[in-house]
Short mmCIF file of C-alpha atoms in Angstrom, two decimals:
data_model
loop_
_atom_site.label_atom_id
_atom_site.label_comp_id
_atom_site.label_asym_id
_atom_site.label_seq_id
_atom_site.Cartn_x
_atom_site.Cartn_y
_atom_site.Cartn_z
CA MET A 1 0.11 0.08 0.03
CA VAL A 2 1.52 3.76 -1.35
CA HIS A 3 0.75 6.51 1.50
CA LEU A 4 0.97 9.90 0.20
CA ILE A 5 2.03 12.45 2.72
CA ASP A 6 1.45 15.98 1.89
CA ARG A 7 4.19 18.41 3.42
CA ARG A 8 3.30 21.37 1.68
CA VAL A 9 2.67 24.59 4.19
CA GLN A 10 -0.90 25.25 4.49
CA GLY A 11 -1.03 28.77 3.24
CA LYS A 12 -3.73 31.03 3.84
CA ASN A 13 -6.91 30.94 1.66
CA LYS A 14 -5.53 28.12 0.05
CA SER A 15 -9.09 26.97 -1.03
CA ALA A 16 -10.27 30.50 -1.66
CA PRO A 17 -10.74 29.99 -5.69
CA ASN A 18 -12.67 26.49 -4.86
CA ARG A 19 -15.09 28.52 -2.13
CA GLU A 20 -15.48 31.35 -4.78
CA ARG A 21 -16.55 28.58 -7.40
CA PHE A 22 -18.60 27.18 -5.13
CA LEU A 23 -20.54 30.43 -4.12
CA ARG A 24 -20.95 31.26 -7.62
CA ARG A 25 -22.54 28.37 -8.36
CA TYR A 26 -25.23 28.47 -5.69
CA LYS A 27 -25.66 32.27 -5.51
CA GLY A 28 -29.65 31.98 -5.82
CA GLN A 29 -29.62 29.70 -2.90
CA ILE A 30 -27.16 31.46 -0.77
CA LYS A 31 -29.11 35.03 -1.84
CA ASP A 32 -32.35 33.62 -0.52
CA ALA A 33 -30.81 32.11 2.77
CA VAL A 34 -28.99 35.67 3.47
CA ALA A 35 -32.48 37.42 2.88
CA ARG A 36 -34.14 35.03 5.46
CA ALA A 37 -31.57 35.78 7.68
CA VAL A 38 -31.50 39.57 7.35
CA LYS A 39 -35.24 39.24 8.35
CA GLY A 40 -34.54 37.49 11.93
CA ARG A 41 -31.77 39.70 12.60
CA SER A 42 -31.00 42.78 14.92
CA ILE A 43 -29.20 45.47 13.38
CA THR A 44 -26.41 45.10 16.09
CA ASP A 45 -25.25 41.63 14.62
CA ILE A 46 -25.78 42.37 11.04
CA GLU A 47 -21.83 42.32 10.44
CA SER A 48 -21.41 38.51 11.51
CA GLY A 49 -21.74 35.52 9.56
CA GLU A 50 -24.46 33.28 8.66
CA ARG A 51 -24.78 29.44 8.57
CA ILE A 52 -26.12 28.55 5.27
CA SER A 53 -28.01 25.54 4.73
CA ILE A 54 -28.51 24.18 1.08
CA PRO A 55 -31.17 21.45 0.64
CA VAL A 56 -29.38 18.18 -0.49
CA LYS A 57 -31.24 18.17 -3.65
CA ASP A 58 -29.54 21.10 -4.75
CA VAL A 59 -25.99 20.25 -4.63
CA SER A 60 -26.12 16.52 -6.15
CA GLU A 61 -23.78 16.55 -9.29
CA PRO A 62 -25.77 15.87 -12.78
CA THR A 63 -25.14 12.34 -14.11
CA PHE A 64 -25.51 11.00 -17.71
CA GLY A 65 -27.90 8.20 -17.92
CA HIS A 66 -30.46 6.25 -20.57
CA ALA A 67 -33.49 7.58 -20.49
CA HIS A 68 -36.23 5.41 -19.38
CA GLY A 69 -38.68 6.60 -22.22
CA GLY A 70 -40.77 4.66 -24.79
CA VAL A 71 -42.79 1.32 -24.68
CA TRP A 72 -40.99 -1.10 -22.80
CA GLU A 73 -41.99 -5.20 -22.14
CA GLY A 74 -40.13 -7.30 -19.78
CA VAL A 75 -40.69 -10.26 -17.94
CA GLN A 76 -39.54 -10.48 -14.42
CA PRO A 77 -38.52 -14.11 -13.36
CA GLY A 78 -40.16 -15.83 -10.53
CA ASN A 79 -43.31 -13.65 -11.32
CA GLU A 80 -46.43 -16.10 -10.68
CA GLN A 81 -48.96 -13.53 -9.38
CA TYR A 82 -49.45 -11.06 -12.15
CA GLN A 83 -50.22 -11.32 -15.69
CA ARG A 84 -50.23 -9.00 -18.56
CA GLY A 85 -52.84 -6.24 -18.03
CA ASP A 86 -53.40 -6.61 -14.33
CA GLN A 87 -53.83 -3.58 -12.21
CA VAL A 88 -51.54 -3.00 -9.37
CA ALA A 89 -53.68 -1.83 -6.43
CA ARG A 90 -52.10 1.05 -4.68
CA PRO A 91 -50.23 0.23 -1.33
CA LYS A 92 -52.18 0.60 1.95
CA GLY A 93 -51.47 2.99 4.75
CA GLY A 94 -50.84 6.16 3.15
CA SER A 95 -51.06 8.19 -0.09
CA GLY A 96 -48.34 6.77 -2.04
CA GLY A 97 -45.81 5.87 0.60
CA SER A 98 -43.10 7.60 2.48
CA GLY A 99 -40.33 9.35 0.31
CA LYS A 100 -37.09 9.83 1.11
CA GLY A 101 -36.58 12.84 3.54
CA GLN A 102 -40.33 12.63 4.73
CA GLY A 103 -42.35 11.61 8.09
CA GLY A 104 -42.36 8.12 8.48
CA ASN A 105 -40.55 5.17 8.97
CA SER A 106 -38.44 4.29 5.50
CA GLU A 107 -35.64 1.75 5.09
CA ASP A 108 -34.45 4.37 2.63
CA PRO A 109 -31.28 6.23 3.36
CA SER A 110 -31.73 9.99 3.28
CA GLU A 111 -28.87 12.65 3.70
CA ASP A 112 -29.32 15.94 5.77
CA ASP A 113 -29.23 19.72 3.99
CA PHE A 114 -25.77 21.10 3.12
CA VAL A 115 -24.50 23.40 5.85
CA PHE A 116 -21.61 25.69 5.54
CA GLN A 117 -20.70 28.83 7.35
CA LEU A 118 -20.85 32.04 5.40
CA SER A 119 -17.92 34.85 6.42
CA ARG A 120 -18.70 38.39 7.45
CA GLU A 121 -17.54 39.88 4.48
CA GLU A 122 -19.44 37.43 2.20
CA PHE A 123 -22.62 37.89 4.38
CA MET A 124 -22.18 41.61 3.68
CA ASN A 125 -21.40 41.09 0.03
CA TYR A 126 -24.83 39.34 -0.75
CA PHE A 127 -26.37 41.75 1.43
CA PHE A 128 -25.27 44.75 -0.34
CA GLU A 129 -24.69 43.12 -3.56
CA ASP A 130 -27.85 44.84 -5.51
CA LEU A 131 -27.23 48.21 -3.87
CA GLU A 132 -25.38 51.33 -4.98
CA LEU A 133 -24.73 54.83 -3.53
CA PRO A 134 -26.49 56.97 -6.31
CA ASN A 135 -24.22 60.31 -7.78
CA MET A 136 -20.62 58.77 -6.67
CA VAL A 137 -19.54 61.19 -9.69
CA LYS A 138 -17.98 63.37 -7.74
CA THR A 139 -15.85 61.09 -5.66
CA GLN A 140 -12.51 62.77 -4.38
CA LEU A 141 -8.84 61.44 -3.88
CA THR A 142 -7.75 63.99 -1.60
CA SER A 143 -6.59 62.67 1.67
CA THR A 144 -2.86 62.44 2.03
CA THR A 145 -2.45 61.18 5.22
CA ASP A 146 -1.64 57.64 3.89
CA PHE A 147 1.55 56.68 2.20
CA LYS A 148 2.52 53.91 -0.04
CA SER A 149 6.07 52.86 -1.38
CA GLN A 150 6.69 53.06 -4.96
CA ARG A 151 9.09 52.01 -7.18
CA ALA A 152 11.33 54.75 -8.62
CA GLY A 153 13.92 53.48 -10.97
CA TYR A 154 17.55 52.62 -9.47
CA LYS A 155 20.43 54.56 -7.67
CA THR A 156 23.95 53.65 -7.22
CA SER A 157 23.88 53.30 -3.25
CA GLY A 158 21.63 51.52 -0.91
CA THR A 159 21.66 48.20 1.38
CA ALA A 160 22.10 44.66 0.50
CA SER A 161 18.58 43.97 0.56
CA SER A 162 17.84 45.95 -2.03
CA LEU A 163 20.79 45.20 -4.82
CA HIS A 164 19.14 44.42 -8.17
CA VAL A 165 21.19 41.66 -9.25
CA LEU A 166 19.74 41.77 -13.20
CA ARG A 167 20.37 45.45 -13.42
CA SER A 168 23.78 45.04 -11.79
CA LEU A 169 24.92 42.12 -14.26
CA ARG A 170 23.56 44.07 -17.07
CA GLY A 171 25.45 47.04 -16.26
CA ALA A 172 28.61 45.28 -15.69
CA MET A 173 28.25 43.40 -19.34
CA GLY A 174 27.84 46.83 -20.94
CA ARG A 175 31.06 47.90 -18.97
CA ARG A 176 32.93 45.06 -20.20
CA ILE A 177 32.00 45.50 -23.72
CA ALA A 178 32.97 49.34 -23.74
CA VAL A 179 36.46 48.79 -21.97
CA GLY A 180 37.52 45.74 -23.72
CA GLY A 181 35.43 45.77 -26.99
CA LYS A 182 38.35 46.97 -29.19
CA SER A 183 40.85 44.90 -27.62
CA ALA A 184 38.85 41.43 -27.99
CA ARG A 185 38.20 42.12 -31.61
CA ARG A 186 41.83 42.82 -32.32
CA LEU A 187 42.82 39.37 -30.43
CA LYS A 188 40.54 37.55 -32.30
CA ASP A 189 42.13 38.63 -35.54
CA ALA A 190 45.97 38.26 -33.96
CA GLU A 191 44.82 34.61 -33.30
CA ALA A 192 43.61 33.93 -36.42
CA GLU A 193 46.60 35.40 -38.39
CA MET A 194 48.82 33.41 -35.88
CA THR A 195 47.02 30.52 -37.07
CA VAL A 196 48.03 31.15 -40.64
CA LEU A 197 51.63 31.65 -40.29
CA LEU A 198 51.78 28.31 -38.08
CA GLU A 199 49.79 26.39 -40.80
CA VAL A 200 52.57 27.66 -43.35
CA GLY A 201 55.44 26.84 -41.19
CA VAL A 202 56.80 30.01 -40.58
CA ASP A 203 59.93 30.40 -38.70
CA SER A 204 59.58 30.94 -34.43
CA LYS A 205 62.42 33.65 -34.58
CA ASP A 206 60.71 35.62 -37.46
CA PRO A 207 60.14 39.33 -36.10
CA HIS A 208 56.78 39.60 -37.24
CA PHE A 209 55.77 36.31 -35.43
CA VAL A 210 57.47 37.44 -32.65
CA ALA A 211 55.75 40.86 -32.30
CA LEU A 212 52.51 39.05 -33.10
CA LYS A 213 52.79 36.40 -30.34
CA GLN A 214 53.78 39.46 -27.87
CA GLU A 215 50.80 41.49 -28.67
CA ILE A 216 48.27 38.50 -28.19
CA HIS A 217 49.99 38.05 -24.85
CA HIS A 218 49.63 41.80 -24.12
CA LEU A 219 45.78 41.67 -25.27
CA ARG A 220 45.17 38.56 -23.15
CA THR A 221 46.48 40.05 -20.26
CA ARG A 222 44.60 43.53 -20.72
CA LEU A 223 41.26 41.72 -21.13
CA LEU A 224 41.88 39.78 -17.97
CA ALA A 225 42.72 43.13 -16.10
CA ILE A 226 39.15 43.99 -16.69
CA PRO A 227 36.54 42.72 -13.66
CA PHE A 228 33.78 40.93 -13.78
CA LEU A 229 31.90 42.95 -11.56
CA ASP A 230 33.10 46.40 -10.30
CA PRO A 231 31.26 48.62 -7.82
CA PHE A 232 30.27 50.85 -10.41
CA ASP A 233 28.19 48.43 -12.14
CA LEU A 234 26.52 48.00 -8.62
CA ARG A 235 22.21 49.03 -8.90
CA TYR A 236 19.88 49.60 -6.18
CA SER A 237 16.13 49.57 -6.29
CA ASN A 238 14.92 52.87 -5.34
CA ARG A 239 11.81 52.94 -3.67
CA VAL A 240 9.98 56.34 -2.47
CA LYS A 241 6.83 57.45 -1.02
CA VAL A 242 4.07 58.60 -2.69
CA PRO A 243 0.66 59.72 -1.25
CA LYS A 244 -1.87 57.28 -1.12
CA PRO A 245 -5.04 58.79 -2.41
CA ALA A 246 -8.06 57.68 -0.26
CA SER A 247 -11.84 58.40 -0.91
CA GLN A 248 -13.35 60.10 1.93
CA CYS A 249 -16.91 61.09 2.63
CA VAL A 250 -18.93 62.57 5.73
CA MET A 251 -22.09 61.36 7.10
CA PHE A 252 -24.39 63.63 8.88
CA CYS A 253 -27.07 62.26 10.99
CA LEU A 254 -29.93 64.61 11.93
CA LEU A 255 -32.37 63.27 14.09
CA ASP A 256 -35.68 64.81 15.73
CA VAL A 257 -35.24 64.33 19.71
CA SER A 258 -38.86 66.22 20.20
CA GLY A 259 -41.46 65.12 22.77
CA SER A 260 -43.24 63.11 19.64
CA MET A 261 -40.28 60.80 19.34
CA ASP A 262 -40.27 58.15 21.70
CA GLU A 263 -37.70 55.41 22.20
CA GLN A 264 -39.15 53.22 19.93
CA LYS A 265 -39.17 55.66 17.10
CA LYS A 266 -35.47 56.69 18.17
CA ASP A 267 -33.98 52.91 18.40
CA THR A 268 -35.68 52.78 14.83
CA ALA A 269 -33.79 55.74 13.87
CA LYS A 270 -30.46 54.20 15.19
CA ARG A 271 -30.93 50.74 13.21
CA PHE A 272 -31.18 53.10 9.98
CA PHE A 273 -28.48 55.30 10.83
CA ILE A 274 -26.24 52.20 11.38
CA LEU A 275 -27.11 50.51 8.47
CA LEU A 276 -26.20 53.60 6.38
CA TYR A 277 -22.95 53.64 7.72
CA LEU A 278 -22.14 50.30 7.23
CA PHE A 279 -23.15 50.58 3.51
CA LEU A 280 -20.92 53.85 3.36
CA THR A 281 -17.72 51.94 4.74
CA ARG A 282 -17.92 49.44 1.66
CA ALA A 283 -17.38 52.35 -0.72
CA TYR A 284 -15.50 54.75 1.27
CA GLU A 285 -12.00 54.16 3.11
CA LYS A 286 -12.20 57.18 5.46
CA ILE A 287 -15.70 58.34 6.78
CA GLU A 288 -16.53 61.33 9.45
CA VAL A 289 -19.75 60.85 10.93
CA VAL A 290 -21.35 64.21 12.43
CA PHE A 291 -24.38 63.81 14.54
CA ILE A 292 -26.98 66.73 14.58
CA ARG A 293 -29.79 66.23 17.20
CA HIS A 294 -32.65 68.45 17.32
CA HIS A 295 -36.08 69.88 19.16
CA THR A 296 -36.32 73.48 18.47
CA THR A 297 -32.90 74.05 18.51
CA ALA A 298 -29.84 71.88 17.05
CA LEU A 299 -26.70 70.69 18.41
CA GLU A 300 -23.98 69.22 17.25
CA VAL A 301 -23.11 66.33 19.70
CA ASP A 302 -21.33 63.11 20.04
CA GLU A 303 -22.67 59.92 19.54
CA ASP A 304 -23.40 59.01 23.33
CA ALA A 305 -25.45 62.00 23.35
CA PHE A 306 -26.80 61.44 20.03
CA PHE A 307 -28.65 58.54 20.99
CA HIS A 308 -29.02 58.73 25.03
CA SER A 309 -29.43 62.35 25.92
CA ARG A 310 -33.00 62.97 27.24
CA GLU A 311 -32.99 66.62 26.12
CA SER A 312 -36.51 67.29 24.63
CA GLY A 313 -38.67 69.75 23.82
CA GLY A 314 -40.94 70.99 20.49
CA THR A 315 -39.84 70.84 16.88
CA ILE A 316 -38.13 73.50 14.56
CA VAL A 317 -36.62 71.21 11.54
CA SER A 318 -35.14 74.17 10.21
CA SER A 319 -32.66 74.59 13.18
CA ALA A 320 -30.81 71.47 12.29
CA LEU A 321 -30.97 71.89 8.59
CA ASN A 322 -29.44 75.79 9.67
CA LEU A 323 -26.51 74.02 11.53
CA LEU A 324 -25.95 71.24 8.93
CA SER A 325 -25.53 74.01 5.99
CA GLN A 326 -23.34 75.85 8.44
CA ILE A 327 -21.01 72.74 9.17
CA VAL A 328 -20.55 71.66 5.43
CA ARG A 329 -19.74 75.10 4.48
CA GLU A 330 -16.73 75.72 7.21
CA ARG A 331 -15.49 72.23 7.32
CA TYR A 332 -16.44 70.28 4.36
CA ALA A 333 -16.08 71.76 1.27
CA ALA A 334 -18.01 70.18 -1.64
CA SER A 335 -14.86 70.05 -3.44
CA ASP A 336 -13.13 68.19 -1.04
CA TRP A 337 -15.97 65.60 0.12
CA ASN A 338 -18.48 63.67 -0.71
CA VAL A 339 -21.48 64.79 1.73
CA TYR A 340 -24.32 62.47 2.93
CA VAL A 341 -27.06 63.17 5.06
CA ALA A 342 -29.79 61.05 6.70
CA GLN A 343 -32.57 62.57 8.52
CA ALA A 344 -34.99 60.61 10.63
CA SER A 345 -38.01 62.41 12.16
CA ASP A 346 -41.60 61.34 13.04
CA GLY A 347 -42.89 64.28 10.15
CA ASP A 348 -43.95 66.72 13.11
CA ASN A 349 -42.97 70.36 12.50
CA TRP A 350 -44.34 73.78 13.28
CA ASP A 351 -46.44 74.50 10.23
CA ASN A 352 -44.94 78.00 8.92
CA ASP A 353 -41.16 75.90 9.47
CA SER A 354 -41.91 73.13 6.97
CA ALA A 355 -41.76 75.79 3.90
CA THR A 356 -38.74 77.42 5.36
CA CYS A 357 -37.25 73.54 5.60
CA LYS A 358 -38.17 73.08 1.69
CA GLN A 359 -36.48 76.52 0.81
CA LEU A 360 -33.21 75.59 3.00
CA LEU A 361 -33.14 72.26 0.72
CA ILE A 362 -33.41 73.49 -2.35
CA ASN A 363 -31.32 76.48 -1.98
CA SER A 364 -28.43 75.96 0.09
CA ILE A 365 -28.14 72.13 1.45
CA MET A 366 -29.09 70.01 -1.89
CA PRO A 367 -26.38 71.55 -4.35
CA LEU A 368 -23.31 70.89 -1.41
CA VAL A 369 -24.35 66.97 -0.63
CA GLN A 370 -24.03 63.99 -2.43
CA TYR A 371 -27.32 62.21 -1.58
CA TYR A 372 -30.18 62.86 1.15
CA ALA A 373 -31.80 60.47 2.87
CA TYR A 374 -35.43 61.22 4.93
CA VAL A 375 -36.98 58.87 6.47
CA GLU A 376 -40.22 59.33 8.37
CA ILE A 377 -40.86 57.24 11.07
CA THR A 378 -44.63 57.26 11.76
CA ASP A 379 -47.75 54.99 11.16
CA GLY A 380 -50.04 58.12 10.74
CA GLN A 381 -51.13 59.92 7.64
CA PRO A 382 -48.50 62.40 5.76
CA GLN A 383 -48.09 65.77 7.83
CA ASN A 384 -46.94 69.20 6.36
CA LEU A 385 -43.22 68.36 6.54
CA TRP A 386 -43.77 65.25 4.25
CA LEU A 387 -45.81 67.37 1.78
CA GLU A 388 -43.28 70.01 1.77
CA TYR A 389 -40.40 67.43 0.92
CA GLU A 390 -42.38 65.88 -1.88
CA LYS A 391 -41.57 69.28 -3.60
CA VAL A 392 -38.08 68.91 -2.94
CA ALA A 393 -37.63 65.17 -4.00
CA GLU A 394 -39.25 66.84 -7.56
CA GLN A 395 -36.82 69.11 -8.07
CA SER A 396 -33.70 67.23 -6.83
CA ALA A 397 -32.96 63.86 -8.22
CA HIS A 398 -30.59 63.16 -5.16
CA PHE A 399 -33.13 63.65 -2.71
CA ALA A 400 -35.35 60.33 -1.77
CA MET A 401 -37.62 60.07 1.32
CA GLN A 402 -39.40 57.04 2.82
CA LYS A 403 -41.61 56.38 5.58
CA ILE A 404 -41.17 53.78 8.19
CA GLU A 405 -43.80 52.13 9.87
CA THR A 406 -42.48 49.35 12.14
CA PRO A 407 -38.64 48.04 12.34
CA ALA A 408 -39.48 45.37 10.08
CA ASP A 409 -39.69 48.42 7.10
CA ILE A 410 -36.13 49.47 7.79
CA TYR A 411 -34.28 46.96 5.40
CA PRO A 412 -37.33 47.28 2.50
CA VAL A 413 -36.93 51.17 3.01
CA PHE A 414 -32.90 51.25 3.02
CA ARG A 415 -32.82 49.03 -0.23
CA GLU A 416 -35.26 51.15 -1.78
CA LEU A 417 -33.20 54.18 -1.06
CA PHE A 418 -30.12 52.69 -2.58
CA LYS A 419 -31.17 50.53 -4.84
CA LYS A 420 -29.44 50.56 -8.30
CA GLN A 421 -30.62 53.19 -10.58
CA PRO A 422 -30.99 52.52 -14.20
CA LYS A 423 -28.41 53.30 -16.38
#
């Protein structure tokens, strides 16, 4: 018996191509499983992986075989009970018996579904696969905080680890050809002439023969004096640090914390904000988040105060929009930053303030932002703010609005806001 022992080092991601091929093959089943998993998850564990189950009938390999079509006649050995044309009665005790994998006792072997673990990255890829960030034409590459090493030719000094062997040998060969090329050619001609003289039997004391012999010796000595590799030939790889471009964006979170926004609505808004943040992290390397909470007045706060502060009051939405416009103009120039805004409110606002909000959005904010998503968390009828925002949506293609009635609507609304636009 022959035993094969694989002593190769188990490198990372050794089976990655096979796994990618498997995921591509069962993409439909995996997407369905991801959709079912998302419905049963909370936003806090949206980034974890998932155990995916694929029915065994879907993973069976196709095989070739003879079809059992047409009219067949056969005589089975030992048939003493039935004759041609007899009707075979249905077996008793059920409608057709028990099939493979069904309930009831059966002697036929069955197989469990194929189950495997989907990694976090794979899960997120399937979850966001058919979504996109609209209006990304203005993506800027301005961040200069990161650097990357880049090749920049060769230099004559450096460390041994940066020695470029091929380039050094190529230079040495060029130097030897340049210095000794004329002597090598003359040596070749002299040796050929010496061969002719020896063939004709010239006297070894002939002056021309002696001179030719001395010249050949001199040329050989001169060629041997040329070093094979001179320190002048050494070349070292030159690498320089260049700024690494990084896409960046800023995400504004606007939350209505007035008295009508109860904890359940705030929790729904939080889930929407986190989902948007996760989505942006897939498109941008650097993201800054600005939290603005408002009732009758607006404040820029940190994340903890944004979600947990108990300060409340009436509702003037324009206060948050004014603060948003001010911050964007002062700190996030539209030429350098991609600005995304997510606003959550229950739609309750002072009537005379909603028209002001519309004007602020159309005249001041929408020209500065990449995308503005407004979600109204309420199960009631549209109010004045919703009606005014509809006019903004009619004029600005990068303004989107949706209504969330229950937490179960978060994912469908999110997908509706960021679904791929027709090209």
